């Protein structure tokens, strides 16, 4: 099955054999053995390479999941036999609501001190891809887009977007900036590839409140966006409130929006992951968020 997954990725038996540290005939034999056991043809060869049959395309996501589960079982078993109590890989997201995810993992560490916790950071799209590949077990993400069928998302918090404006801007005097007023501004947003789902939700929210007349002047990471705002030129930027609270850029002031645009912060994991450590973590998540209900401000709108 692992050979089938690798060949489906490489679409070439020679490259697949190199990745598997096997001879090409041995890879071919394993594919044929799997096809005989299943009673279907999974791959076809042509002068252009290797392609999946209809049955192969149908079976591939199951094969990927089974291989990931096998690898995870071996990792967890080895970690457990070494006396560590197991291991879990968690990916955080930078710049957005971090207080609750950190509180969750702190509580998990307190309850399960023998479990080795390995953490990393990535933008939402990267984190989803890491979970899908099996590189991490759980990833925090911003927004709620269309996930692969093999993954599931659990809401843990709500984040809020706020407006970054030059210190000399007329919006500085407002307690909250009406969203409709953005139609006359040059807006800086984050790049689409970092989080397509959240950007789509944000653009839909902007279109509703500006009658499709919003002007996106630039798409830059949040830090670069603030630098553009600081230079003046009437540019303003939408950034997560949590990022704003930890940022201090001379000449930039932050103001809430009305209505406040909210986005979901979720924990993504593989749908059929049997890991007992993951089960323990999800139980901790449920308890922590139940004890800390998220209260959205009146008039706020969920953007995605």
PDB file of N, CA and C in Angstrom, residues 142-230:
ATOM      1  N   UNK A 142      -7.057  29.624  11.329  1.00  0.00           N
ATOM      2  CA  UNK A 142      -7.976  30.766  11.373  1.00  0.00           C
ATOM      3  C   UNK A 142      -8.955  30.656  10.220  1.00  0.00           C
ATOM      4  N   UNK A 143     -10.237  30.815  10.513  1.00  0.00           N
ATOM      5  CA  UNK A 143     -11.253  30.696   9.484  1.00  0.00           C
ATOM      6  C   UNK A 143     -11.738  29.261   9.348  1.00  0.00           C
ATOM      7  N   UNK A 144     -12.814  29.115   8.622  1.00  0.00           N
ATOM      8  CA  UNK A 144     -13.390  27.794   8.420  1.00  0.00           C
ATOM      9  C   UNK A 144     -13.702  27.621   6.951  1.00  0.00           C
ATOM     10  N   UNK A 145     -12.738  27.057   6.232  1.00  0.00           N
ATOM     11  CA  UNK A 145     -12.922  26.830   4.810  1.00  0.00           C
ATOM     12  C   UNK A 145     -13.298  25.387   4.526  1.00  0.00           C
ATOM     13  N   UNK A 146     -13.206  25.013   3.262  1.00  0.00           N
ATOM     14  CA  UNK A 146     -13.523  23.663   2.829  1.00  0.00           C
ATOM     15  C   UNK A 146     -12.322  22.780   3.110  1.00  0.00           C
ATOM     16  N   UNK A 147     -12.463  21.852   4.035  1.00  0.00           N
ATOM     17  CA  UNK A 147     -11.374  20.943   4.382  1.00  0.00           C
ATOM     18  C   UNK A 147     -11.438  19.685   3.535  1.00  0.00           C
ATOM     19  N   UNK A 148     -10.294  19.009   3.340  1.00  0.00           N
ATOM     20  CA  UNK A 148     -10.337  17.678   2.728  1.00  0.00           C
ATOM     21  C   UNK A 148     -11.219  16.756   3.563  1.00  0.00           C
ATOM     22  N   UNK A 149     -11.816  15.772   2.929  1.00  0.00           N
ATOM     23  CA  UNK A 149     -12.745  14.881   3.624  1.00  0.00           C
ATOM     24  C   UNK A 149     -12.077  14.125   4.765  1.00  0.00           C
ATOM     25  N   UNK A 150     -10.765  13.979   4.708  1.00  0.00           N
ATOM     26  CA  UNK A 150     -10.052  13.219   5.732  1.00  0.00           C
ATOM     27  C   UNK A 150      -9.823  14.003   7.018  1.00  0.00           C
ATOM     28  N   UNK A 151     -10.152  15.325   7.014  1.00  0.00           N
ATOM     29  CA  UNK A 151      -9.889  16.175   8.171  1.00  0.00           C
ATOM     30  C   UNK A 151     -11.189  16.701   8.757  1.00  0.00           C
ATOM     31  N   UNK A 152     -11.109  17.103  10.034  1.00  0.00           N
ATOM     32  CA  UNK A 152     -12.257  17.685  10.720  1.00  0.00           C
ATOM     33  C   UNK A 152     -11.757  18.844  11.572  1.00  0.00           C
ATOM     34  N   UNK A 153     -12.611  19.860  11.775  1.00  0.00           N
ATOM     35  CA  UNK A 153     -12.226  21.047  12.530  1.00  0.00           C
ATOM     36  C   UNK A 153     -13.152  21.252  13.721  1.00  0.00           C
ATOM     37  N   UNK A 154     -12.551  21.576  14.874  1.00  0.00           N
ATOM     38  CA  UNK A 154     -13.290  21.866  16.100  1.00  0.00           C
ATOM     39  C   UNK A 154     -13.059  23.314  16.475  1.00  0.00           C
ATOM     40  N   UNK A 155     -14.130  24.103  16.603  1.00  0.00           N
ATOM     41  CA  UNK A 155     -13.974  25.506  16.978  1.00  0.00           C
ATOM     42  C   UNK A 155     -13.469  25.620  18.404  1.00  0.00           C
ATOM     43  N   UNK A 156     -12.465  26.502  18.611  1.00  0.00           N
ATOM     44  CA  UNK A 156     -11.939  26.712  19.956  1.00  0.00           C
ATOM     45  C   UNK A 156     -12.065  28.165  20.402  1.00  0.00           C
ATOM     46  N   UNK A 157     -12.194  29.100  19.465  1.00  0.00           N
ATOM     47  CA  UNK A 157     -12.267  30.523  19.847  1.00  0.00           C
ATOM     48  C   UNK A 157     -12.778  31.325  18.664  1.00  0.00           C
ATOM     49  N   UNK A 158     -13.009  32.607  18.906  1.00  0.00           N
ATOM     50  CA  UNK A 158     -13.331  33.552  17.850  1.00  0.00           C
ATOM     51  C   UNK A 158     -12.290  34.663  17.855  1.00  0.00           C
ATOM     52  N   UNK A 159     -11.765  34.968  16.681  1.00  0.00           N
ATOM     53  CA  UNK A 159     -10.849  36.076  16.534  1.00  0.00           C
ATOM     54  C   UNK A 159     -11.580  37.263  15.925  1.00  0.00           C
ATOM     55  N   UNK A 160     -10.968  38.421  15.985  1.00  0.00           N
ATOM     56  CA  UNK A 160     -11.602  39.643  15.467  1.00  0.00           C
ATOM     57  C   UNK A 160     -10.598  40.431  14.639  1.00  0.00           C
ATOM     58  N   UNK A 161     -11.048  40.963  13.515  1.00  0.00           N
ATOM     59  CA  UNK A 161     -10.219  41.832  12.695  1.00  0.00           C
ATOM     60  C   UNK A 161     -10.461  43.283  13.114  1.00  0.00           C
ATOM     61  N   UNK A 162      -9.372  44.043  13.232  1.00  0.00           N
ATOM     62  CA  UNK A 162      -9.473  45.464  13.560  1.00  0.00           C
ATOM     63  C   UNK A 162      -8.745  46.263  12.489  1.00  0.00           C
ATOM     64  N   UNK A 163      -8.937  47.569  12.513  1.00  0.00           N
ATOM     65  CA  UNK A 163      -8.391  48.437  11.474  1.00  0.00           C
ATOM     66  C   UNK A 163      -7.139  49.146  11.984  1.00  0.00           C
ATOM     67  N   UNK A 164      -6.066  49.055  11.193  1.00  0.00           N
ATOM     68  CA  UNK A 164      -4.833  49.800  11.466  1.00  0.00           C
ATOM     69  C   UNK A 164      -4.829  51.033  10.577  1.00  0.00           C
ATOM     70  N   UNK A 165      -4.678  52.219  11.181  1.00  0.00           N
ATOM     71  CA  UNK A 165      -4.746  53.481  10.435  1.00  0.00           C
ATOM     72  C   UNK A 165      -3.567  54.368  10.812  1.00  0.00           C
ATOM     73  N   UNK A 166      -3.159  55.290   9.936  1.00  0.00           N
ATOM     74  CA  UNK A 166      -2.125  56.264  10.308  1.00  0.00           C
ATOM     75  C   UNK A 166      -2.597  57.128  11.473  1.00  0.00           C
ATOM     76  N   UNK A 167      -1.674  57.550  12.299  1.00  0.00           N
ATOM     77  CA  UNK A 167      -2.022  58.331  13.491  1.00  0.00           C
ATOM     78  C   UNK A 167      -2.714  59.645  13.144  1.00  0.00           C
ATOM     79  N   UNK A 168      -2.528  60.132  11.910  1.00  0.00           N
ATOM     80  CA  UNK A 168      -3.152  61.392  11.502  1.00  0.00           C
ATOM     81  C   UNK A 168      -4.490  61.180  10.810  1.00  0.00           C
ATOM     82  N   UNK A 169      -4.945  59.959  10.706  1.00  0.00           N
ATOM     83  CA  UNK A 169      -6.162  59.642   9.950  1.00  0.00           C
ATOM     84  C   UNK A 169      -7.410  60.075  10.724  1.00  0.00           C
ATOM     85  N   UNK A 170      -8.465  60.423   9.994  1.00  0.00           N
ATOM     86  CA  UNK A 170      -9.712  60.849  10.630  1.00  0.00           C
ATOM     87  C   UNK A 170     -10.358  59.733  11.445  1.00  0.00           C
ATOM     88  N   UNK A 171     -10.062  58.463  11.134  1.00  0.00           N
ATOM     89  CA  UNK A 171     -10.649  57.355  11.868  1.00  0.00           C
ATOM     90  C   UNK A 171     -10.155  57.272  13.318  1.00  0.00           C
ATOM     91  N   UNK A 172      -9.032  57.923  13.611  1.00  0.00           N
ATOM     92  CA  UNK A 172      -8.474  57.850  14.963  1.00  0.00           C
ATOM     93  C   UNK A 172      -9.465  58.397  15.985  1.00  0.00           C
ATOM     94  N   UNK A 173     -10.284  59.367  15.597  1.00  0.00           N
ATOM     95  CA  UNK A 173     -11.233  59.984  16.526  1.00  0.00           C
ATOM     96  C   UNK A 173     -12.473  59.130  16.755  1.00  0.00           C
ATOM     97  N   UNK A 174     -12.658  58.074  15.988  1.00  0.00           N
ATOM     98  CA  UNK A 174     -13.861  57.242  16.102  1.00  0.00           C
ATOM     99  C   UNK A 174     -13.673  56.149  17.145  1.00  0.00           C
ATOM    100  N   UNK A 175     -14.736  55.900  17.932  1.00  0.00           N
ATOM    101  CA  UNK A 175     -14.696  54.764  18.859  1.00  0.00           C
ATOM    102  C   UNK A 175     -14.690  53.450  18.091  1.00  0.00           C
ATOM    103  N   UNK A 176     -15.441  53.399  17.003  1.00  0.00           N
ATOM    104  CA  UNK A 176     -15.468  52.243  16.104  1.00  0.00           C
ATOM    105  C   UNK A 176     -15.727  52.767  14.698  1.00  0.00           C
ATOM    106  N   UNK A 177     -15.019  52.207  13.726  1.00  0.00           N
ATOM    107  CA  UNK A 177     -15.125  52.671  12.340  1.00  0.00           C
ATOM    108  C   UNK A 177     -16.231  51.894  11.641  1.00  0.00           C
ATOM    109  N   UNK A 178     -17.181  52.618  11.071  1.00  0.00           N
ATOM    110  CA  UNK A 178     -18.255  51.969  10.320  1.00  0.00           C
ATOM    111  C   UNK A 178     -17.672  51.327   9.061  1.00  0.00           C
ATOM    112  N   UNK A 179     -18.024  50.063   8.845  1.00  0.00           N
ATOM    113  CA  UNK A 179     -17.456  49.309   7.727  1.00  0.00           C
ATOM    114  C   UNK A 179     -17.729  49.974   6.389  1.00  0.00           C
ATOM    115  N   UNK A 180     -18.869  50.665   6.256  1.00  0.00           N
ATOM    116  CA  UNK A 180     -19.210  51.301   4.981  1.00  0.00           C
ATOM    117  C   UNK A 180     -18.222  52.392   4.593  1.00  0.00           C
ATOM    118  N   UNK A 181     -17.499  52.953   5.585  1.00  0.00           N
ATOM    119  CA  UNK A 181     -16.561  54.030   5.295  1.00  0.00           C
ATOM    120  C   UNK A 181     -15.284  53.539   4.634  1.00  0.00           C
ATOM    121  N   UNK A 182     -15.094  52.240   4.580  1.00  0.00           N
ATOM    122  CA  UNK A 182     -13.889  51.709   3.950  1.00  0.00           C
ATOM    123  C   UNK A 182     -13.908  51.858   2.434  1.00  0.00           C
ATOM    124  N   UNK A 183     -15.074  52.181   1.867  1.00  0.00           N
ATOM    125  CA  UNK A 183     -15.155  52.289   0.408  1.00  0.00           C
ATOM    126  C   UNK A 183     -14.289  53.421  -0.133  1.00  0.00           C
ATOM    127  N   UNK A 184     -13.938  54.383   0.712  1.00  0.00           N
ATOM    128  CA  UNK A 184     -13.125  55.512   0.248  1.00  0.00           C
ATOM    129  C   UNK A 184     -11.650  55.357   0.604  1.00  0.00           C
ATOM    130  N   UNK A 185     -11.274  54.179   1.129  1.00  0.00           N
ATOM    131  CA  UNK A 185      -9.908  53.974   1.601  1.00  0.00           C
ATOM    132  C   UNK A 185      -9.117  53.031   0.694  1.00  0.00           C
ATOM    133  N   UNK A 186      -7.796  53.127   0.792  1.00  0.00           N
ATOM    134  CA  UNK A 186      -6.888  52.186   0.124  1.00  0.00           C
ATOM    135  C   UNK A 186      -6.540  51.113   1.142  1.00  0.00           C
ATOM    136  N   UNK A 187      -7.031  49.914   0.927  1.00  0.00           N
ATOM    137  CA  UNK A 187      -6.992  48.858   1.932  1.00  0.00           C
ATOM    138  C   UNK A 187      -5.853  47.880   1.678  1.00  0.00           C
ATOM    139  N   UNK A 188      -5.141  47.531   2.751  1.00  0.00           N
ATOM    140  CA  UNK A 188      -4.089  46.516   2.687  1.00  0.00           C
ATOM    141  C   UNK A 188      -4.596  45.251   3.377  1.00  0.00           C
ATOM    142  N   UNK A 189      -4.584  44.128   2.666  1.00  0.00           N
ATOM    143  CA  UNK A 189      -5.007  42.841   3.210  1.00  0.00           C
ATOM    144  C   UNK A 189      -3.864  41.844   3.119  1.00  0.00           C
ATOM    145  N   UNK A 190      -4.019  40.717   3.798  1.00  0.00           N
ATOM    146  CA  UNK A 190      -2.983  39.679   3.768  1.00  0.00           C
ATOM    147  C   UNK A 190      -3.062  38.906   2.445  1.00  0.00           C
ATOM    148  N   UNK A 191      -1.958  38.282   1.999  1.00  0.00           N
ATOM    149  CA  UNK A 191      -1.949  37.543   0.728  1.00  0.00           C
ATOM    150  C   UNK A 191      -2.880  36.326   0.759  1.00  0.00           C
ATOM    151  N   UNK A 192      -3.464  36.020  -0.370  1.00  0.00           N
ATOM    152  CA  UNK A 192      -4.434  34.936  -0.455  1.00  0.00           C
ATOM    153  C   UNK A 192      -3.834  33.589  -0.105  1.00  0.00           C
ATOM    154  N   UNK A 193      -2.571  33.345  -0.504  1.00  0.00           N
ATOM    155  CA  UNK A 193      -2.015  32.006  -0.311  1.00  0.00           C
ATOM    156  C   UNK A 193      -1.831  31.647   1.166  1.00  0.00           C
ATOM    157  N   UNK A 194      -1.818  32.639   2.047  1.00  0.00           N
ATOM    158  CA  UNK A 194      -1.658  32.347   3.468  1.00  0.00           C
ATOM    159  C   UNK A 194      -2.921  31.733   4.063  1.00  0.00           C
ATOM    160  N   UNK A 195      -4.081  32.200   3.593  1.00  0.00           N
ATOM    161  CA  UNK A 195      -5.349  31.696   4.126  1.00  0.00           C
ATOM    162  C   UNK A 195      -6.471  32.034   3.150  1.00  0.00           C
ATOM    163  N   UNK A 196      -6.638  31.237   2.092  1.00  0.00           N
ATOM    164  CA  UNK A 196      -7.655  31.550   1.072  1.00  0.00           C
ATOM    165  C   UNK A 196      -9.065  31.648   1.637  1.00  0.00           C
ATOM    166  N   UNK A 197      -9.423  30.745   2.546  1.00  0.00           N
ATOM    167  CA  UNK A 197     -10.785  30.717   3.079  1.00  0.00           C
ATOM    168  C   UNK A 197     -11.098  31.990   3.871  1.00  0.00           C
ATOM    169  N   UNK A 198     -10.167  32.413   4.717  1.00  0.00           N
ATOM    170  CA  UNK A 198     -10.409  33.604   5.528  1.00  0.00           C
ATOM    171  C   UNK A 198     -10.462  34.856   4.657  1.00  0.00           C
ATOM    172  N   UNK A 199      -9.583  34.934   3.659  1.00  0.00           N
ATOM    173  CA  UNK A 199      -9.601  36.104   2.786  1.00  0.00           C
ATOM    174  C   UNK A 199     -10.907  36.158   1.998  1.00  0.00           C
ATOM    175  N   UNK A 200     -11.398  35.016   1.555  1.00  0.00           N
ATOM    176  CA  UNK A 200     -12.664  34.987   0.830  1.00  0.00           C
ATOM    177  C   UNK A 200     -13.813  35.487   1.711  1.00  0.00           C
ATOM    178  N   UNK A 201     -13.827  35.042   2.972  1.00  0.00           N
ATOM    179  CA  UNK A 201     -14.861  35.504   3.892  1.00  0.00           C
ATOM    180  C   UNK A 201     -14.750  36.986   4.174  1.00  0.00           C
ATOM    181  N   UNK A 202     -13.524  37.477   4.300  1.00  0.00           N
ATOM    182  CA  UNK A 202     -13.309  38.897   4.574  1.00  0.00           C
ATOM    183  C   UNK A 202     -13.727  39.752   3.378  1.00  0.00           C
ATOM    184  N   UNK A 203     -13.402  39.294   2.163  1.00  0.00           N
ATOM    185  CA  UNK A 203     -13.784  40.042   0.969  1.00  0.00           C
ATOM    186  C   UNK A 203     -15.304  40.073   0.807  1.00  0.00           C
ATOM    187  N   UNK A 204     -15.964  38.982   1.156  1.00  0.00           N
ATOM    188  CA  UNK A 204     -17.427  38.951   1.088  1.00  0.00           C
ATOM    189  C   UNK A 204     -18.025  39.948   2.080  1.00  0.00           C
ATOM    190  N   UNK A 205     -17.454  39.998   3.287  1.00  0.00           N
ATOM    191  CA  UNK A 205     -17.913  40.953   4.309  1.00  0.00           C
ATOM    192  C   UNK A 205     -17.704  42.387   3.836  1.00  0.00           C
ATOM    193  N   UNK A 206     -16.557  42.664   3.251  1.00  0.00           N
ATOM    194  CA  UNK A 206     -16.274  44.001   2.750  1.00  0.00           C
ATOM    195  C   UNK A 206     -17.236  44.384   1.626  1.00  0.00           C
ATOM    196  N   UNK A 207     -17.509  43.443   0.740  1.00  0.00           N
ATOM    197  CA  UNK A 207     -18.411  43.725  -0.391  1.00  0.00           C
ATOM    198  C   UNK A 207     -19.807  44.082   0.095  1.00  0.00           C
ATOM    199  N   UNK A 208     -20.283  43.365   1.130  1.00  0.00           N
ATOM    200  CA  UNK A 208     -21.619  43.645   1.661  1.00  0.00           C
ATOM    201  C   UNK A 208     -21.718  45.052   2.228  1.00  0.00           C
ATOM    202  N   UNK A 209     -20.651  45.498   2.883  1.00  0.00           N
ATOM    203  CA  UNK A 209     -20.724  46.766   3.604  1.00  0.00           C
ATOM    204  C   UNK A 209     -20.216  47.962   2.792  1.00  0.00           C
ATOM    205  N   UNK A 210     -19.599  47.694   1.647  1.00  0.00           N
ATOM    206  CA  UNK A 210     -19.105  48.810   0.830  1.00  0.00           C
ATOM    207  C   UNK A 210     -19.743  48.818  -0.549  1.00  0.00           C
ATOM    208  N   UNK A 211     -20.777  47.978  -0.742  1.00  0.00           N
ATOM    209  CA  UNK A 211     -21.474  47.905  -2.038  1.00  0.00           C
ATOM    210  C   UNK A 211     -20.498  47.582  -3.162  1.00  0.00           C
ATOM    211  N   UNK A 212     -19.574  46.644  -2.883  1.00  0.00           N
ATOM    212  CA  UNK A 212     -18.591  46.181  -3.878  1.00  0.00           C
ATOM    213  C   UNK A 212     -17.663  47.285  -4.367  1.00  0.00           C
ATOM    214  N   UNK A 213     -17.489  48.336  -3.576  1.00  0.00           N
ATOM    215  CA  UNK A 213     -16.640  49.444  -4.026  1.00  0.00           C
ATOM    216  C   UNK A 213     -15.330  49.524  -3.259  1.00  0.00           C
ATOM    217  N   UNK A 214     -14.959  48.467  -2.514  1.00  0.00           N
ATOM    218  CA  UNK A 214     -13.723  48.487  -1.748  1.00  0.00           C
ATOM    219  C   UNK A 214     -12.520  48.434  -2.692  1.00  0.00           C
ATOM    220  N   UNK A 215     -11.454  49.146  -2.338  1.00  0.00           N
ATOM    221  CA  UNK A 215     -10.227  49.172  -3.134  1.00  0.00           C
ATOM    222  C   UNK A 215      -9.102  48.503  -2.348  1.00  0.00           C
ATOM    223  N   UNK A 216      -8.655  47.342  -2.823  1.00  0.00           N
ATOM    224  CA  UNK A 216      -7.528  46.657  -2.195  1.00  0.00           C
ATOM    225  C   UNK A 216      -6.258  47.184  -2.841  1.00  0.00           C
ATOM    226  N   UNK A 217      -5.495  47.929  -2.080  1.00  0.00           N
ATOM    227  CA  UNK A 217      -4.305  48.603  -2.599  1.00  0.00           C
ATOM    228  C   UNK A 217      -3.101  47.670  -2.635  1.00  0.00           C
ATOM    229  N   UNK A 218      -3.031  46.735  -1.672  1.00  0.00           N
ATOM    230  CA  UNK A 218      -1.885  45.828  -1.610  1.00  0.00           C
ATOM    231  C   UNK A 218      -2.260  44.604  -0.783  1.00  0.00           C
ATOM    232  N   UNK A 219      -1.566  43.516  -1.034  1.00  0.00           N
ATOM    233  CA  UNK A 219      -1.719  42.305  -0.235  1.00  0.00           C
ATOM    234  C   UNK A 219      -0.343  41.924   0.300  1.00  0.00           C
ATOM    235  N   UNK A 220      -0.159  42.147   1.590  1.00  0.00           N
ATOM    236  CA  UNK A 220       1.125  41.933   2.243  1.00  0.00           C
ATOM    237  C   UNK A 220       0.912  41.203   3.573  1.00  0.00           C
ATOM    238  N   UNK A 221       1.926  40.471   4.058  1.00  0.00           N
ATOM    239  CA  UNK A 221       1.842  39.921   5.421  1.00  0.00           C
ATOM    240  C   UNK A 221       1.572  41.040   6.415  1.00  0.00           C
ATOM    241  N   UNK A 222       1.005  40.685   7.559  1.00  0.00           N
ATOM    242  CA  UNK A 222       0.554  41.699   8.511  1.00  0.00           C
ATOM    243  C   UNK A 222       1.650  42.697   8.878  1.00  0.00           C
ATOM    244  N   UNK A 223       2.879  42.213   9.121  1.00  0.00           N
ATOM    245  CA  UNK A 223       3.955  43.121   9.515  1.00  0.00           C
ATOM    246  C   UNK A 223       4.237  44.144   8.421  1.00  0.00           C
ATOM    247  N   UNK A 224       4.295  43.677   7.174  1.00  0.00           N
ATOM    248  CA  UNK A 224       4.550  44.592   6.064  1.00  0.00           C
ATOM    249  C   UNK A 224       3.374  45.549   5.863  1.00  0.00           C
ATOM    250  N   UNK A 225       2.163  45.036   6.095  1.00  0.00           N
ATOM    251  CA  UNK A 225       0.990  45.888   5.977  1.00  0.00           C
ATOM    252  C   UNK A 225       1.047  47.071   6.916  1.00  0.00           C
ATOM    253  N   UNK A 226       1.490  46.831   8.165  1.00  0.00           N
ATOM    254  CA  UNK A 226       1.602  47.927   9.125  1.00  0.00           C
ATOM    255  C   UNK A 226       2.654  48.946   8.697  1.00  0.00           C
ATOM    256  N   UNK A 227       3.732  48.483   8.085  1.00  0.00           N
ATOM    257  CA  UNK A 227       4.757  49.408   7.605  1.00  0.00           C
ATOM    258  C   UNK A 227       4.202  50.302   6.493  1.00  0.00           C
ATOM    259  N   UNK A 228       3.370  49.727   5.625  1.00  0.00           N
ATOM    260  CA  UNK A 228       2.738  50.534   4.574  1.00  0.00           C
ATOM    261  C   UNK A 228       1.813  51.589   5.182  1.00  0.00           C
ATOM    262  N   UNK A 229       1.054  51.192   6.209  1.00  0.00           N
ATOM    263  CA  UNK A 229       0.160  52.136   6.879  1.00  0.00           C
ATOM    264  C   UNK A 229       0.968  53.256   7.531  1.00  0.00           C
ATOM    265  N   UNK A 230       2.087  52.899   8.155  1.00  0.00           N
ATOM    266  CA  UNK A 230       2.901  53.892   8.861  1.00  0.00           C
ATOM    267  C   UNK A 230       3.463  54.947   7.917  1.00  0.00           C
TER     268      UNK A 230
END
